[in-house]
Coordinates of C-alpha atoms in Angstrom, one line a residue:
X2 CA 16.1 -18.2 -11.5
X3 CA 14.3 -19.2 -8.4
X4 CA 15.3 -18.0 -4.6
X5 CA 17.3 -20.3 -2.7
X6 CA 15.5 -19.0 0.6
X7 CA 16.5 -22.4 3.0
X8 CA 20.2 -22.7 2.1
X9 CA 22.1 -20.6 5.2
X10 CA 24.2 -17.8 3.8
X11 CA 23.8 -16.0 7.4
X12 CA 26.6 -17.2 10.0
X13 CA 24.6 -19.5 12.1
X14 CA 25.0 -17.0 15.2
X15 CA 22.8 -14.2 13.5
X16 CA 19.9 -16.4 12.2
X17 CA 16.7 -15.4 13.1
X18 CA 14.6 -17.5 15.3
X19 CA 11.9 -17.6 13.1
X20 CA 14.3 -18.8 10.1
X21 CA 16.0 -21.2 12.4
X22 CA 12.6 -23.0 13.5
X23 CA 12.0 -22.7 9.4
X24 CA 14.6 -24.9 8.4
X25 CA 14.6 -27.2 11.5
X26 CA 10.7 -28.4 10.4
X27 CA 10.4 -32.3 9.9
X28 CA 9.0 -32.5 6.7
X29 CA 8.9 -29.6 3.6
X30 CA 5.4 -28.7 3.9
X31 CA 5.5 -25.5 5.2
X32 CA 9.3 -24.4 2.9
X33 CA 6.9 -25.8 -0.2
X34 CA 4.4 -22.7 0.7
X35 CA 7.2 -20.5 0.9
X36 CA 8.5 -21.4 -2.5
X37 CA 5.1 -21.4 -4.0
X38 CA 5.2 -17.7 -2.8
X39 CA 8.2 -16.9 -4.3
X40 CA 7.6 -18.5 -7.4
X41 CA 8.4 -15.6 -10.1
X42 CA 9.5 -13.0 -6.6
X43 CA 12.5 -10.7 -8.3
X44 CA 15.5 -10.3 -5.5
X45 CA 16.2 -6.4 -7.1
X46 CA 19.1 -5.6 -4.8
X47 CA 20.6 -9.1 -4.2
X48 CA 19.9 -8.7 -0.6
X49 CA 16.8 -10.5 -0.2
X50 CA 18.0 -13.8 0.8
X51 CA 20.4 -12.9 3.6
X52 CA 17.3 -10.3 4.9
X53 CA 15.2 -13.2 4.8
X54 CA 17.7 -15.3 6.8
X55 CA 18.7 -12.6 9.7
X56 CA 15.4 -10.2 10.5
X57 CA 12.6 -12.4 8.4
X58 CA 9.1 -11.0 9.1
X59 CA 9.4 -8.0 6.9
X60 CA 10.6 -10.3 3.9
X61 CA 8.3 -13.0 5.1
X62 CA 5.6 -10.4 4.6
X63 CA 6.5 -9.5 1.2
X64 CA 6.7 -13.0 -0.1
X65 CA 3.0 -13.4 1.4
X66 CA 1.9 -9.6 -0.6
X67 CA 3.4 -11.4 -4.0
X68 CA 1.2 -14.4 -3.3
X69 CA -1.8 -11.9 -3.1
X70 CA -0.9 -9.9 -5.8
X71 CA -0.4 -12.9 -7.9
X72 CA -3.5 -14.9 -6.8
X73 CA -5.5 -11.7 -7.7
X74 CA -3.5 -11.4 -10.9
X75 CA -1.6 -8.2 -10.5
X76 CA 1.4 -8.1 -12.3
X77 CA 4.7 -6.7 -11.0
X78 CA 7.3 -4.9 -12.7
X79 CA 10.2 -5.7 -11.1
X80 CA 12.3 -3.3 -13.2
X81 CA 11.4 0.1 -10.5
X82 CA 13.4 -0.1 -7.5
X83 CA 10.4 1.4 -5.4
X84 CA 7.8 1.2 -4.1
X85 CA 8.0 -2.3 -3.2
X86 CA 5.1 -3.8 -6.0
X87 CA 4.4 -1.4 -9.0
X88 CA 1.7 -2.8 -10.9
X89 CA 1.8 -0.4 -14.6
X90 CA -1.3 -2.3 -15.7
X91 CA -4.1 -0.9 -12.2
X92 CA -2.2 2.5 -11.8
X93 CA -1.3 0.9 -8.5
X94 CA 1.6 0.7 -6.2
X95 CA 2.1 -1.1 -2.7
X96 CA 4.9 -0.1 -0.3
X97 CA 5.3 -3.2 2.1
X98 CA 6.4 -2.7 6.0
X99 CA 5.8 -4.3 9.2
X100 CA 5.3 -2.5 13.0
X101 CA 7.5 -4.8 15.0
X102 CA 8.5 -4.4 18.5
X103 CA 9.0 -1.4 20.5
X104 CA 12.5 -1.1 22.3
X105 CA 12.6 -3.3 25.8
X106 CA 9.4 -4.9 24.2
X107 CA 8.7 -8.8 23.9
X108 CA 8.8 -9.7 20.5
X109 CA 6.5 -11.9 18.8
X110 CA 8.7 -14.8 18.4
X111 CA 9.3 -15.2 21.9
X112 CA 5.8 -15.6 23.4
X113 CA 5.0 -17.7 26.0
X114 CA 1.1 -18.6 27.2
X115 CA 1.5 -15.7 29.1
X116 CA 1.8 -13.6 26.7
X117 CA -1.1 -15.1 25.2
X118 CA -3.7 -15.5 28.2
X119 CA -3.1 -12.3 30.2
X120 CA -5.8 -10.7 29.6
X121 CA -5.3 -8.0 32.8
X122 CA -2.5 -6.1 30.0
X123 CA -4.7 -6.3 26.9
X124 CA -5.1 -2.3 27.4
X125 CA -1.4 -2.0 27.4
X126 CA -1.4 -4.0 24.1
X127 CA -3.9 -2.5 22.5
X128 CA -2.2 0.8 23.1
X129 CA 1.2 -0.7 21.7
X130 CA -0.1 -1.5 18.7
X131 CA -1.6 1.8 18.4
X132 CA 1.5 3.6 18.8
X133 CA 3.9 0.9 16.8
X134 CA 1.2 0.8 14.1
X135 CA 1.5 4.8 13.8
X136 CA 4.9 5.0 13.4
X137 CA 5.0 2.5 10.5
X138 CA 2.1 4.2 8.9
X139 CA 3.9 7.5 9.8
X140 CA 7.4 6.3 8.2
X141 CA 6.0 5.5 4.9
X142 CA 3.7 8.6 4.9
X143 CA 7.3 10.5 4.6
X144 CA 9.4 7.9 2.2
X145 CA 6.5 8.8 -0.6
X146 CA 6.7 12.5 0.6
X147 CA 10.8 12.4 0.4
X148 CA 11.1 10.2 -2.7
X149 CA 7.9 8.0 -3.8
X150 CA 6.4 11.5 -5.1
X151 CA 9.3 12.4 -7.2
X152 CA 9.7 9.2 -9.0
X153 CA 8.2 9.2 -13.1
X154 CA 6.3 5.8 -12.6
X155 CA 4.5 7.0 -9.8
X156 CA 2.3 10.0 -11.1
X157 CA -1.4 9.1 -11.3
X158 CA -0.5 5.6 -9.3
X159 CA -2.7 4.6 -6.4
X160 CA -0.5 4.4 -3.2
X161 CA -1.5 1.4 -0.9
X162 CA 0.5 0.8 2.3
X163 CA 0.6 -3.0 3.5
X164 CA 1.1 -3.3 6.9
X165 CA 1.2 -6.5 8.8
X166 CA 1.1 -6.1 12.7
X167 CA 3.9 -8.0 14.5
X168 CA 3.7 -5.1 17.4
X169 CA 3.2 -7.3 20.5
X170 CA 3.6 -11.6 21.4
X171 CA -0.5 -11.7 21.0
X172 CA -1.0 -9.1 17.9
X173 CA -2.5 -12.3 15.5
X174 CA -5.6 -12.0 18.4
X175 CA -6.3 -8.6 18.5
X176 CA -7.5 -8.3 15.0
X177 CA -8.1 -5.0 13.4
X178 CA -9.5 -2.6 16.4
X179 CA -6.1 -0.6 16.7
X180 CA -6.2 0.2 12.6
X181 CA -9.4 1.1 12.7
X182 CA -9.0 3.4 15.4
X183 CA -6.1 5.2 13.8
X184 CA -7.8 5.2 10.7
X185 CA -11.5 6.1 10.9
X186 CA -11.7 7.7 14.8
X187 CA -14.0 5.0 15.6
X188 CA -13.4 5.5 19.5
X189 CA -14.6 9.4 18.7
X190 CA -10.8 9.8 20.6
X191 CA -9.4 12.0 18.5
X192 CA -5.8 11.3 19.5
X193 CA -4.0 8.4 22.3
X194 CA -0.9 9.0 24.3
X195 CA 2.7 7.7 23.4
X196 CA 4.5 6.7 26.5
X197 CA 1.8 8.6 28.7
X198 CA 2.7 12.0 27.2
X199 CA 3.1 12.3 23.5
X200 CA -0.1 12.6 22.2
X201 CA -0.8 10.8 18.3
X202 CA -3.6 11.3 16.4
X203 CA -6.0 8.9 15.6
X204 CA -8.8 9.6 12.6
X205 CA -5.9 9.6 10.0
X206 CA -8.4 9.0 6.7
X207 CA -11.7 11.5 8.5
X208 CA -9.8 14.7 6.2
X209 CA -6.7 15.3 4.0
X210 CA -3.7 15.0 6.0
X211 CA -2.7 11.8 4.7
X212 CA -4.7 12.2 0.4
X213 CA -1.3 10.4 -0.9
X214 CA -2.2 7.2 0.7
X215 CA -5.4 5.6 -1.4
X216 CA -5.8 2.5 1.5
X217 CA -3.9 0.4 3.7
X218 CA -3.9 -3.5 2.9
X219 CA -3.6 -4.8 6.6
X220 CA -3.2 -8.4 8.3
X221 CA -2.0 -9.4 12.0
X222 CA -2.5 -13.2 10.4
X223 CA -0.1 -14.1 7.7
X224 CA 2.3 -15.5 9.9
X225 CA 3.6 -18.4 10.2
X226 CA 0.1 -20.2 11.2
X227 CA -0.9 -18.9 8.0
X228 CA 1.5 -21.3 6.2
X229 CA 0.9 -24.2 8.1
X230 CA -2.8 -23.8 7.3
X231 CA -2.2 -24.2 3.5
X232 CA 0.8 -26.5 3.8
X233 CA 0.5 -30.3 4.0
X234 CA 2.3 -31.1 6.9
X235 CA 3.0 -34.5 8.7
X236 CA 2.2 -34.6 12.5
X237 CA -1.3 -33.5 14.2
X238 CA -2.1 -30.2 14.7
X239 CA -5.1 -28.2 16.0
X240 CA -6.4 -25.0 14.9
X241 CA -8.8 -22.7 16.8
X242 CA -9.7 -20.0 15.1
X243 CA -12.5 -17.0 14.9
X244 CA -14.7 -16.0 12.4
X245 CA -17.3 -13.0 12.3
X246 CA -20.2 -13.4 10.2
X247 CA -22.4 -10.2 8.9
X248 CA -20.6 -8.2 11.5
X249 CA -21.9 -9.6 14.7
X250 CA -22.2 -13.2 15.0
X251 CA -18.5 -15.1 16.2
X252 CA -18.1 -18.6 14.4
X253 CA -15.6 -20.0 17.0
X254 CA -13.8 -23.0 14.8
X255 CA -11.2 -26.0 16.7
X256 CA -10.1 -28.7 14.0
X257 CA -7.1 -30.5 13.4
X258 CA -5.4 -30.0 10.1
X259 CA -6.9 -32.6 7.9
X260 CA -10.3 -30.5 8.8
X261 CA -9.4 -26.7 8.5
X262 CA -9.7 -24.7 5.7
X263 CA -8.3 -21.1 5.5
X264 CA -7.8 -19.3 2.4
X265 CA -4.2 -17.6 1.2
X266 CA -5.9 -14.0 1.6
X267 CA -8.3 -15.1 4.4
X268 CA -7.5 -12.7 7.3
X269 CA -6.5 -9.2 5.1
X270 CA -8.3 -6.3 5.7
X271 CA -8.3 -3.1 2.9
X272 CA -9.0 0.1 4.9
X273 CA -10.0 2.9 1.8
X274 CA -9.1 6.5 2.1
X275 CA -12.6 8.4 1.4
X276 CA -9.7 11.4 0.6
X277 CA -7.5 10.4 -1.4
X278 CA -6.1 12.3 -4.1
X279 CA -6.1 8.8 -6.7
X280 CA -8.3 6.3 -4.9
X281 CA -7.9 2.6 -5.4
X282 CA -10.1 1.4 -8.7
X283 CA -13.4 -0.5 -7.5
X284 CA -13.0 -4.4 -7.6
X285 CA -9.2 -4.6 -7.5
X286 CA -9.4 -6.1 -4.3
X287 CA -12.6 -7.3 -4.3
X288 CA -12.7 -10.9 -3.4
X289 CA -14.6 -12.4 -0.2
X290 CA -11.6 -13.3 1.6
X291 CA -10.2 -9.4 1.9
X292 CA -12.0 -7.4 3.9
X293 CA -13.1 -4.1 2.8
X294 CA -13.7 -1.0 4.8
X295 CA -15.2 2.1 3.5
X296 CA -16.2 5.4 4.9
X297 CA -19.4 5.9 3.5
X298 CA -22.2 9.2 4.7
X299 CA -20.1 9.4 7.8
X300 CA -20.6 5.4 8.2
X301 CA -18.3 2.8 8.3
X302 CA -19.2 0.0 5.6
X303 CA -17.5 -3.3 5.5
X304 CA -17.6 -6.1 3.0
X305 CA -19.0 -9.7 4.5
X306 CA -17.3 -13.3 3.8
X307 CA -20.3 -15.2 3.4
X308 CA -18.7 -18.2 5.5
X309 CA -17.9 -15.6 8.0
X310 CA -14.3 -13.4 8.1
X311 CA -11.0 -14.6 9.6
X312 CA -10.3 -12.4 12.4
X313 CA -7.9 -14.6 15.0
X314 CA -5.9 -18.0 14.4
X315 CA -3.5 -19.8 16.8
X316 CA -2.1 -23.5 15.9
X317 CA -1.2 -26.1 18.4
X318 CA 1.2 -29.0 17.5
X319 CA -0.2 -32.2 19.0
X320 CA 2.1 -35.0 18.0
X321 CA 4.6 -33.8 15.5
X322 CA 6.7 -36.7 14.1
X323 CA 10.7 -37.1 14.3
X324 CA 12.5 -36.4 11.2
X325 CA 13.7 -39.3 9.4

């Protein structure tokens, strides 16, 4: 039986925005993506729906990691209550989660071109995401200490956190620098500074403090740009985007709708623990659209899209029509 995601079942005062702005879209383009994504989805708990409806990113986020999984053809078993996606037939399973806001914070779904042109606090949001990105790696470092390691189904499995970055109004432009500080030390910093005096480690995959975790599936892009991209949708819209080719050279795109093209898993990044105790099996996540990073002789090596990889997107509604 398919989700019934757009049907309220949340009293309209606790919607989320996000949910709310959902629903309230002209035409079905962008719900028809969702369903797509949900096709086959198992709701374990019966909770899935109303989570959906009242804090929507996380569940948002795990819709989008099923879509992967299936477009890659992974197959779930639903039947385990944890991790998230257990996969019996790659030894593999994915714990989803997302960093969202600190306390007193903006969050994302209240931006304003402020938020998204002031670049005299891109410091203090680069060192946001840093710390918010910690603590969510940090938080599911110690569920699959607590429990996760216990659990029958999970001996021999690879253990791949999926983080999506919805730390700060602008986090879908800052790409994949904070993550690949925290993971590989590539600022030589060693450690950054919570709230000016709690220091955090940065380097987190450079020994074995963290073997249990065989990679970290990131994005900062499957929002909801993401699903306008592959939706068809009525009224005009412009997309500006940025692409890196071979590492260095920025492809900066603008097209309207009917002339963009972005992939479902353009714009995911798979960081790969050099220690870890069961490390992910080469070419499960191997297409061009995902991103790979590898520690290799001390060097950081990074798979290439060959049209260049997705590292920022923003979407601008031109002339939507009225519902009818």
């Amino acid at each position: 039986m398919s989700l019934d995601l757009f049907t309220p079942i949340v009293p309209e005062n606790r919607l989320h925005p996000n949910f709310t702005r959902l629903i309230g879209e002209a035409d079905d383009g962008i719900r028809a993506v969702l369903r797509d994504w949900a096709d086959g989805f198992v709701d374990r708990d019966g909770k899935f729906v109303d989570e959906f409806q009242r804090t929507f990113n996380s569940s948002w986020w795990e819709l989008y990691l099923y879509a992967v999984l299936k477009s890659l053809g992974i197959r779930i078993d639903f039947s385990f209550d944890a991790p998230d996606f257990v996969a019996p037939d790659q030894n593999l399973a994915i714990e989803a989660v997302i960093s969202a806001h600190g306390q007193g914070m903006t969050p994302e779904w209240e931006k304003t071109i402020r938020d998204l042109t002031n670049t005299g606090e891109i410091g203090a949001r680069y060192l946001e995401n840093l710390v918010r990105l910690s603590n969510s790696i940090d938080t599911k470092v110690r569920r699959y200490r607590e429990r996760y390691s216990g659990l029958s189904h999970m001996r021999g499995k690879s253990y791949v956190i999926a983080i999506h970055n919805f730390s700060t109004p602008d986090a879908h432009q800052l790409g994949d620098v904070a993550m690949q500080r925290l993971l590989y030390d590539v600022w030589e910093e060693g450690e950054f500074l919570k709230d000016g005096r709690i220091p955090l480690p940065t380097g987190l995959f450079l020994d074995e403090r963290m073997s249990e975790v065989s990679g970290i599936l990131f994005s900062s892009l499957a929002t909801y740009g993401k699903a306008r991209a592959l939706a068809s949708c009525e009224g005009t819209f412009v997309f500006q985007a940025i692409r890196i080719r071979n590492n260095v050279e920025p492809i900066t795109i603008g097209a309207k709708k009917s002339d963009y093209r972005e992939s479902l898993r353009d714009g995911l990044r798979l960081f790969h623990n050099p220690n870890a105790a069961s490390p992910l099996p080469d070419g499960l996540f191997a297409p061009d659209d995902i991103r790979e990073f590898r520690l290799v002789d001390d060097e950081i090596w990074t798979s290439c899209h060959p049209d260049g990889d997705l590292c920022m997107r923003q979407v601008h509604a031109i002339n939507v029509l009225p519902a009818t």
